[in-house]
Amino acid sequence: MLERRKFLAAVGAIAAGAAISFPLKAAISTSVEKLKVVLIGTGIRGNGFWGKSLIEKYGDVLEFVGLVDHNESRLKYAAKFIDVGKNCGLYTNFGDMIAEQSPDLIMVTTTDATHHIYIIKSLASGVDVLTEKPMTTDEDKCQEILDAERKYKRKVIVTFNYRWSPYNTKIKELLTNKTIGDVVSVDFSWMLNTSHGASYFRRWHGQREHSGTLLVHKSTHHFDLINWWLDSDPAEVFAYGDLEFYGGRPEKKGVNCRNCDEKNSCKFYWDITKSKDDYERYVKHEHVDGYIRDNCLFRPEINIYDKMNVNIKYANNVFVNYMLTTYSPWEGWRVAFNGTKGRLEAFLDVPYLDANKLSQEELHAAEMNQQSDGDHEIKPIISHKLWEEQETVYVPYSHAGHGGGDTRLHDQIFVHPEKDDVYKHMAGTRDGAMSVLIGIAARKSIESGKPVRIAGLTHLHPRAKRI
């Protein structure tokens, strides 16, 4: 009989990007006890993706022994929503939880600026950690996490679900196989629409003290993809950024959509009372901590950027140009890789290049939906070699669960960790650090008007070839 302690070794191997020699599901299923997990942070991502979805899909191998959140009212709602069972403790204090429980894995899904607190406390308690992206929001917190992992000899998994999408994996495969030779430069543009993009400015993400700006919260997804695709570390960053569309109206201080006198004329008006899930998850509990989910997009407290341009020089001398727009009429992205033997182009959800006719709201709803029933579409990736005709590779694709990445990430952790991870999808603290450090460096560059070297932010030194 395999014991639960062997799972701890498996988590360490997963976080380090190494394969293990036995199936995790079998290891847990043949044990007397299920894997004991704790969730810290009961917002939408915690409740759904790391809560309810795990119970529904992996309830035979794991159980929740604790939920932690500073909002006691929302905590009780989360326990019912996730359906954690009667043996799961509810805590407003981490110390109380760790004194009563002996979890095998702690999952951190709190606001970004507090990730480091719970990651470090978990490691110090001898427990491995799974954290949502971004790993943290500034270089000092990043270094603290790196130091804690080394000191306490436990592991951190950073959940970069975009890596797991078959479409993004195909790009990785083509680049790894040198389809266009050695990559020399990249142009990457990501567009957020006036539904999804605007939502960040309603929430806590609109204040840099909580999110580190979207260069950290949102772009960490994109920077990690670039790091992973190029298999190299960023070395130097120069950036521009500004806030010129959202925020900036002093009279909107303390105003939210429910009590706004412009609700009949504002195109951004959002009636949270019509969303049963959002109303029950947030509105019913805002009296406890004052967190308002339908804040005004134009309130003066907003202090992040709504347009961003970042230039990155990699340790292997690849140049990258990245642009994030938060108020586009459509949501999607385009990336182009220039290589010594040609050019590779990829894109998703660009309306004039896509036969899909889903509305912008439907596209986002599908992306967040975890109930995928397979890949029903095909998406192109275009390869054009020098002096040759272009070729198009078609990749099976599903909009559900971040392009099919969410389910594959879950399965690798909770079902098949022994599966050979050829393209190194799993990510640990170095990956988490290198993605947020680009955003942190970009933020510092915008503020100083000067380029920022990654090596000057933490003890990590950029590598031309990642190990």
PDB file of C-alpha atoms in Angstrom, residues 174-175 178-187 230 317-319 335-345 382-387:
ATOM      1  CA  LEU A 174       7.132  23.891 -33.495  1.00  0.00           C
ATOM      2  CA  LEU A 175       9.664  26.240 -31.916  1.00  0.00           C
ATOM      3  CA  LYS A 178      13.375  24.558 -34.961  1.00  0.00           C
ATOM      4  CA  THR A 179      10.632  24.851 -37.594  1.00  0.00           C
ATOM      5  CA  ILE A 180      11.761  28.423 -38.282  1.00  0.00           C
ATOM      6  CA  GLY A 181      15.320  27.951 -37.077  1.00  0.00           C
ATOM      7  CA  ASP A 182      16.507  29.963 -34.083  1.00  0.00           C
ATOM      8  CA  VAL A 183      14.046  32.630 -32.933  1.00  0.00           C
ATOM      9  CA  VAL A 184      15.477  36.139 -33.094  1.00  0.00           C
ATOM     10  CA  SER A 185      12.463  38.357 -32.300  1.00  0.00           C
ATOM     11  CA  VAL A 186       8.819  38.180 -31.192  1.00  0.00           C
ATOM     12  CA  ASP A 187       5.820  40.494 -31.571  1.00  0.00           C
ATOM     13  CA  LEU A 230      11.664  30.748 -25.958  1.00  0.00           C
ATOM     14  CA  ASN A 317      19.513  37.866 -27.351  1.00  0.00           C
ATOM     15  CA  VAL A 318      15.921  37.441 -28.562  1.00  0.00           C
ATOM     16  CA  PHE A 319      14.052  40.776 -28.725  1.00  0.00           C
ATOM     17  CA  VAL A 335       1.922  36.452 -31.838  1.00  0.00           C
ATOM     18  CA  ALA A 336       4.632  36.293 -34.503  1.00  0.00           C
ATOM     19  CA  PHE A 337       8.063  34.692 -34.174  1.00  0.00           C
ATOM     20  CA  ASN A 338      10.836  35.681 -36.563  1.00  0.00           C
ATOM     21  CA  GLY A 339      13.525  33.061 -36.969  1.00  0.00           C
ATOM     22  CA  THR A 340      16.700  32.413 -38.908  1.00  0.00           C
ATOM     23  CA  LYS A 341      14.751  30.134 -41.275  1.00  0.00           C
ATOM     24  CA  GLY A 342      11.366  31.853 -41.438  1.00  0.00           C
ATOM     25  CA  ARG A 343       8.381  33.200 -39.521  1.00  0.00           C
ATOM     26  CA  LEU A 344       5.682  31.566 -37.363  1.00  0.00           C
ATOM     27  CA  GLU A 345       2.326  33.304 -36.790  1.00  0.00           C
ATOM     28  CA  ILE A 382       1.066  29.523 -39.981  1.00  0.00           C
ATOM     29  CA  SER A 383       4.665  28.623 -40.758  1.00  0.00           C
ATOM     30  CA  HIS A 384       6.451  30.455 -43.576  1.00  0.00           C
ATOM     31  CA  LYS A 385      10.009  29.384 -44.296  1.00  0.00           C
ATOM     32  CA  LEU A 386      12.412  31.527 -46.277  1.00  0.00           C
ATOM     33  CA  TRP A 387      12.107  30.994 -50.061  1.00  0.00           C
TER      34      TRP A 387
END
